[in-house]
PDB file of C-alpha atoms in Angstrom:
ATOM      1  CA  MET A   1       1.771   8.152  13.831  1.00 85.00           C
ATOM      2  CA  ARG A   2       3.693   6.752  16.706  1.00 92.00           C
ATOM      3  CA  GLU A   3       7.385   5.844  16.369  1.00 92.00           C
ATOM      4  CA  VAL A   4       8.437   2.555  17.959  1.00 95.00           C
ATOM      5  CA  PRO A   5      12.241   2.195  18.192  1.00 95.00           C
ATOM      6  CA  ASP A   6      13.968  -1.144  17.640  1.00 94.00           C
ATOM      7  CA  PHE A   7      10.943  -2.905  16.131  1.00 91.00           C
ATOM      8  CA  PRO A   8      10.863  -5.428  14.537  1.00 85.00           C
ATOM      9  CA  LYS A   9      14.613  -5.544  15.147  1.00 86.00           C
ATOM     10  CA  PRO A  10      17.304  -3.310  16.702  1.00 91.00           C
ATOM     11  CA  GLY A  11      18.048  -0.189  14.682  1.00 88.00           C
ATOM     12  CA  VAL A  12      14.678  -0.058  12.902  1.00 84.00           C
ATOM     13  CA  VAL A  13      12.143   2.633  13.800  1.00 87.00           C
ATOM     14  CA  PHE A  14       8.628   1.309  13.147  1.00 87.00           C
ATOM     15  CA  ARG A  15       6.015   3.891  12.132  1.00 87.00           C
ATOM     16  CA  ASP A  16       2.826   2.727  13.867  1.00 90.00           C
ATOM     17  CA  PHE A  17      -0.344   3.848  12.118  1.00 88.00           C
ATOM     18  CA  THR A  18      -2.683   2.574  14.878  1.00 92.00           C
ATOM     19  CA  PRO A  19      -3.281   5.993  16.540  1.00 94.00           C
ATOM     20  CA  VAL A  20      -4.589   7.387  13.240  1.00 93.00           C
ATOM     21  CA  LEU A  21      -6.875   4.396  12.739  1.00 93.00           C
ATOM     22  CA  ALA A  22      -8.229   4.747  16.281  1.00 96.00           C
ATOM     23  CA  ASP A  23      -9.229   8.388  15.827  1.00 97.00           C
ATOM     24  CA  PRO A  24     -12.342   8.681  13.604  1.00 97.00           C
ATOM     25  CA  ASP A  25     -11.615  12.264  12.537  1.00 98.00           C
ATOM     26  CA  ALA A  26      -7.975  11.497  11.722  1.00 97.00           C
ATOM     27  CA  LEU A  27      -8.963   8.378   9.781  1.00 97.00           C
ATOM     28  CA  ARG A  28     -11.539  10.295   7.752  1.00 97.00           C
ATOM     29  CA  ALA A  29      -9.029  13.078   7.028  1.00 97.00           C
ATOM     30  CA  VAL A  30      -6.382  10.586   5.865  1.00 97.00           C
ATOM     31  CA  VAL A  31      -8.763   8.602   3.645  1.00 98.00           C
ATOM     32  CA  ASP A  32     -10.189  11.781   2.098  1.00 98.00           C
ATOM     33  CA  ALA A  33      -6.689  13.136   1.454  1.00 98.00           C
ATOM     34  CA  LEU A  34      -5.625   9.845  -0.173  1.00 98.00           C
ATOM     35  CA  GLN A  35      -8.688   9.957  -2.421  1.00 97.00           C
ATOM     36  CA  ASP A  36      -7.759  13.467  -3.567  1.00 97.00           C
ATOM     37  CA  LYS A  37      -4.471  12.064  -4.951  1.00 95.00           C
ATOM     38  CA  ILE A  38      -5.944   9.084  -6.851  1.00 97.00           C
ATOM     39  CA  ASP A  39      -6.185   9.322 -10.640  1.00 97.00           C
ATOM     40  CA  ASP A  40      -9.794   9.740 -11.781  1.00 96.00           C
ATOM     41  CA  SER A  41      -9.546   6.771 -14.161  1.00 97.00           C
ATOM     42  CA  THR A  42      -8.761   4.314 -11.340  1.00 98.00           C
ATOM     43  CA  GLN A  43     -11.095   1.316 -11.007  1.00 98.00           C
ATOM     44  CA  VAL A  44      -9.407  -0.885  -8.413  1.00 98.00           C
ATOM     45  CA  ILE A  45      -7.398  -0.453  -5.215  1.00 98.00           C
ATOM     46  CA  ALA A  46      -4.532  -2.945  -4.750  1.00 98.00           C
ATOM     47  CA  ALA A  47      -4.278  -2.874  -0.954  1.00 98.00           C
ATOM     48  CA  ILE A  48      -1.020  -4.110   0.591  1.00 98.00           C
ATOM     49  CA  GLU A  49      -1.218  -6.313   3.692  1.00 96.00           C
ATOM     50  CA  SER A  50      -1.979  -5.316   6.301  1.00 91.00           C
ATOM     51  CA  ARG A  51      -2.579  -1.649   7.036  1.00 94.00           C
ATOM     52  CA  GLY A  52      -3.128  -1.006   3.336  1.00 96.00           C
ATOM     53  CA  PHE A  53      -6.202  -3.254   3.654  1.00 97.00           C
ATOM     54  CA  LEU A  54      -7.807  -0.800   6.056  1.00 96.00           C
ATOM     55  CA  LEU A  55      -7.148   2.209   3.852  1.00 97.00           C
ATOM     56  CA  GLY A  56      -8.095   0.341   0.681  1.00 98.00           C
ATOM     57  CA  ALA A  57     -11.398  -0.856   2.123  1.00 97.00           C
ATOM     58  CA  ALA A  58     -12.337   2.667   3.214  1.00 97.00           C
ATOM     59  CA  LEU A  59     -11.449   4.063  -0.222  1.00 98.00           C
ATOM     60  CA  GLY A  60     -13.278   1.272  -2.014  1.00 97.00           C
ATOM     61  CA  TYR A  61     -16.437   1.729  -0.011  1.00 97.00           C
ATOM     62  CA  GLY A  62     -16.395   5.515  -0.057  1.00 95.00           C
ATOM     63  CA  TRP A  63     -15.628   5.980  -3.746  1.00 96.00           C
ATOM     64  CA  ARG A  64     -16.857   2.693  -5.264  1.00 96.00           C
ATOM     65  CA  TYR A  65     -13.561   1.077  -6.214  1.00 98.00           C
ATOM     66  CA  GLY A  66     -12.986  -2.632  -6.271  1.00 97.00           C
ATOM     67  CA  VAL A  67     -10.441  -3.715  -3.652  1.00 98.00           C
ATOM     68  CA  VAL A  68      -7.854  -6.456  -4.203  1.00 98.00           C
ATOM     69  CA  PRO A  69      -5.826  -7.554  -1.170  1.00 98.00           C
ATOM     70  CA  LEU A  70      -2.153  -8.266  -1.857  1.00 98.00           C
ATOM     71  CA  ARG A  71      -1.353 -10.895   0.759  1.00 98.00           C
ATOM     72  CA  LYS A  72       1.593 -12.439   2.536  1.00 96.00           C
ATOM     73  CA  PRO A  73       2.288 -16.080   1.555  1.00 97.00           C
ATOM     74  CA  GLY A  74      -0.033 -18.792   2.801  1.00 96.00           C
ATOM     75  CA  LYS A  75      -3.104 -16.556   3.203  1.00 96.00           C
ATOM     76  CA  LEU A  76      -4.821 -17.115  -0.165  1.00 96.00           C
ATOM     77  CA  PRO A  77      -6.593 -20.280  -1.318  1.00 96.00           C
ATOM     78  CA  VAL A  78      -5.815 -19.598  -5.009  1.00 97.00           C
ATOM     79  CA  VAL A  79      -2.763 -17.550  -6.018  1.00 97.00           C
ATOM     80  CA  ALA A  80      -2.304 -15.959  -9.439  1.00 97.00           C
ATOM     81  CA  ASP A  81       1.255 -14.733  -8.885  1.00 98.00           C
ATOM     82  CA  SER A  82       3.889 -14.073  -6.230  1.00 98.00           C
ATOM     83  CA  VAL A  83       6.798 -11.619  -5.990  1.00 98.00           C
ATOM     84  CA  ALA A  84       9.671 -11.707  -3.471  1.00 96.00           C
ATOM     85  CA  TYR A  85      11.354  -8.466  -2.415  1.00 92.00           C
ATOM     86  CA  ASP A  86      13.802  -6.962   0.076  1.00 82.00           C
ATOM     87  CA  LEU A  87      12.756  -4.973   3.120  1.00 78.00           C
ATOM     88  CA  GLU A  88      14.755  -2.552   5.240  1.00 69.00           C
ATOM     89  CA  TYR A  89      15.194  -5.417   7.711  1.00 71.00           C
ATOM     90  CA  GLY A  90      14.884  -8.650   5.694  1.00 78.00           C
ATOM     91  CA  THR A  91      12.971 -10.226   2.829  1.00 88.00           C
ATOM     92  CA  ALA A  92       9.296 -10.899   2.172  1.00 93.00           C
ATOM     93  CA  SER A  93       6.857 -11.672  -0.621  1.00 97.00           C
ATOM     94  CA  LEU A  94       3.385 -10.683  -1.747  1.00 98.00           C
ATOM     95  CA  GLU A  95       0.768 -12.764  -3.519  1.00 98.00           C
ATOM     96  CA  LEU A  96      -2.058 -11.752  -5.835  1.00 98.00           C
ATOM     97  CA  PRO A  97      -5.372 -13.629  -5.632  1.00 98.00           C
ATOM     98  CA  ALA A  98      -6.335 -15.483  -8.813  1.00 97.00           C
ATOM     99  CA  ALA A  99      -8.673 -13.643 -11.208  1.00 96.00           C
ATOM    100  CA  ALA A 100      -8.653 -10.502  -9.054  1.00 97.00           C
ATOM    101  CA  ILE A 101      -7.233  -8.033 -11.586  1.00 98.00           C
ATOM    102  CA  GLN A 102      -8.398  -8.084 -15.180  1.00 97.00           C
ATOM    103  CA  PRO A 103      -6.229  -7.030 -18.140  1.00 98.00           C
ATOM    104  CA  GLY A 104      -6.600  -3.314 -18.766  1.00 98.00           C
ATOM    105  CA  GLN A 105      -8.012  -2.469 -15.329  1.00 98.00           C
ATOM    106  CA  ARG A 106      -6.644   0.733 -13.902  1.00 98.00           C
ATOM    107  CA  VAL A 107      -5.239   0.103 -10.423  1.00 98.00           C
ATOM    108  CA  VAL A 108      -3.792   2.268  -7.659  1.00 98.00           C
ATOM    109  CA  VAL A 109      -1.505   0.642  -5.078  1.00 98.00           C
ATOM    110  CA  VAL A 110      -2.274   1.757  -1.511  1.00 98.00           C
ATOM    111  CA  ASP A 111      -0.282   1.316   1.707  1.00 97.00           C
ATOM    112  CA  ASP A 112       0.445   3.209   4.892  1.00 95.00           C
ATOM    113  CA  VAL A 113       4.231   3.716   4.543  1.00 94.00           C
ATOM    114  CA  LEU A 114       6.719   3.911   1.680  1.00 96.00           C
ATOM    115  CA  ALA A 115      10.165   3.049   3.059  1.00 91.00           C
ATOM    116  CA  THR A 116      12.701   1.244   0.836  1.00 92.00           C
ATOM    117  CA  GLY A 117      10.088   0.769  -1.884  1.00 95.00           C
ATOM    118  CA  GLY A 118      10.393  -3.003  -2.106  1.00 95.00           C
ATOM    119  CA  THR A 119       6.814  -3.712  -1.075  1.00 96.00           C
ATOM    120  CA  ALA A 120       5.312  -1.088  -3.383  1.00 97.00           C
ATOM    121  CA  GLU A 121       7.519  -2.217  -6.271  1.00 97.00           C
ATOM    122  CA  ALA A 122       6.420  -5.839  -5.728  1.00 98.00           C
ATOM    123  CA  ALA A 123       2.782  -4.734  -5.662  1.00 98.00           C
ATOM    124  CA  CYS A 124       3.174  -2.836  -8.940  1.00 98.00           C
ATOM    125  CA  THR A 125       4.868  -5.868 -10.498  1.00 98.00           C
ATOM    126  CA  LEU A 126       1.962  -8.119  -9.481  1.00 98.00           C
ATOM    127  CA  VAL A 127      -0.592  -5.694 -10.934  1.00 98.00           C
ATOM    128  CA  GLU A 128       1.319  -5.266 -14.190  1.00 98.00           C
ATOM    129  CA  ARG A 129       2.003  -8.981 -14.678  1.00 98.00           C
ATOM    130  CA  ALA A 130      -1.760  -9.551 -14.319  1.00 98.00           C
ATOM    131  CA  GLY A 131      -2.320  -7.041 -17.130  1.00 98.00           C
ATOM    132  CA  GLY A 132      -3.445  -4.169 -14.918  1.00 98.00           C
ATOM    133  CA  ILE A 133      -2.308  -0.593 -15.439  1.00 98.00           C
ATOM    134  CA  VAL A 134      -0.832   1.086 -12.348  1.00 98.00           C
ATOM    135  CA  THR A 135      -2.324   4.581 -12.071  1.00 98.00           C
ATOM    136  CA  GLY A 136      -0.212   5.404  -9.036  1.00 98.00           C
ATOM    137  CA  VAL A 137       1.138   4.454  -5.651  1.00 98.00           C
ATOM    138  CA  SER A 138      -0.552   6.247  -2.774  1.00 98.00           C
ATOM    139  CA  VAL A 139       0.747   6.194   0.815  1.00 98.00           C
ATOM    140  CA  VAL A 140       0.196   8.106   4.013  1.00 97.00           C
ATOM    141  CA  LEU A 141       3.874   8.438   5.018  1.00 96.00           C
ATOM    142  CA  GLU A 142       7.072   8.364   2.987  1.00 97.00           C
ATOM    143  CA  ILE A 143      10.404   7.880   4.763  1.00 94.00           C
ATOM    144  CA  ALA A 144      12.368   9.830   2.170  1.00 96.00           C
ATOM    145  CA  ALA A 145      15.853   8.966   3.481  1.00 94.00           C
ATOM    146  CA  LEU A 146      15.297   5.292   2.572  1.00 92.00           C
ATOM    147  CA  GLY A 147      14.889   6.148  -1.130  1.00 94.00           C
ATOM    148  CA  GLY A 148      11.819   4.040  -1.868  1.00 95.00           C
ATOM    149  CA  ARG A 149      10.527   6.448  -4.490  1.00 96.00           C
ATOM    150  CA  SER A 150      13.533   5.669  -6.717  1.00 96.00           C
ATOM    151  CA  ARG A 151      12.377   2.030  -7.030  1.00 95.00           C
ATOM    152  CA  LEU A 152       9.082   3.284  -8.455  1.00 97.00           C
ATOM    153  CA  ALA A 153      10.553   5.399 -11.269  1.00 92.00           C
ATOM    154  CA  GLY A 154       8.060   6.096 -14.027  1.00 94.00           C
ATOM    155  CA  ARG A 155       5.081   5.691 -11.696  1.00 97.00           C
ATOM    156  CA  GLU A 156       3.058   8.422 -10.038  1.00 97.00           C
ATOM    157  CA  VAL A 157       3.804   8.333  -6.294  1.00 98.00           C
ATOM    158  CA  SER A 158       1.890  10.401  -3.768  1.00 98.00           C
ATOM    159  CA  ALA A 159       2.526  10.616  -0.042  1.00 98.00           C
ATOM    160  CA  LEU A 160       0.484  12.708   2.361  1.00 97.00           C
ATOM    161  CA  LEU A 161       3.553  13.283   4.546  1.00 96.00           C
ATOM    162  CA  ALA A 162       7.285  12.808   3.988  1.00 96.00           C
ATOM    163  CA  VAL A 163       9.835  12.606   6.799  1.00 92.00           C
TER     164      VAL A 163
END
């Protein structure tokens, strides 16, 4: 990953996942390693916009999971639910497409980075309010100093790398 200082605002260091995505061997290694951490009972990937989409699609295709995109507001034609949350540098919200997760489905939340945990916590809330069962939260990079894991207490969290 590449570190980009002062993006999206001064004082924030953005972890850019693009170099991994651009390298076919690195992408394969990351997707395979994520799969190794996913609970065997999982049926669906809840992929967080936007880099989570790329990882979720690769996992879904490679291991035959359904993939549900958790979107930013205004991107879905029919919304089942929405959750607002705090970021390291502001606020945001995620939306769940209508009829995308069925009660009792076993769902893993996938994203590239776990920072403050607000996005992952919102994703888990959307899945659970739809009746899904969160089997885990799986990320490529965890920024441990920001304490995001603490917001996901009681859930299985796996990160391929922690800094």
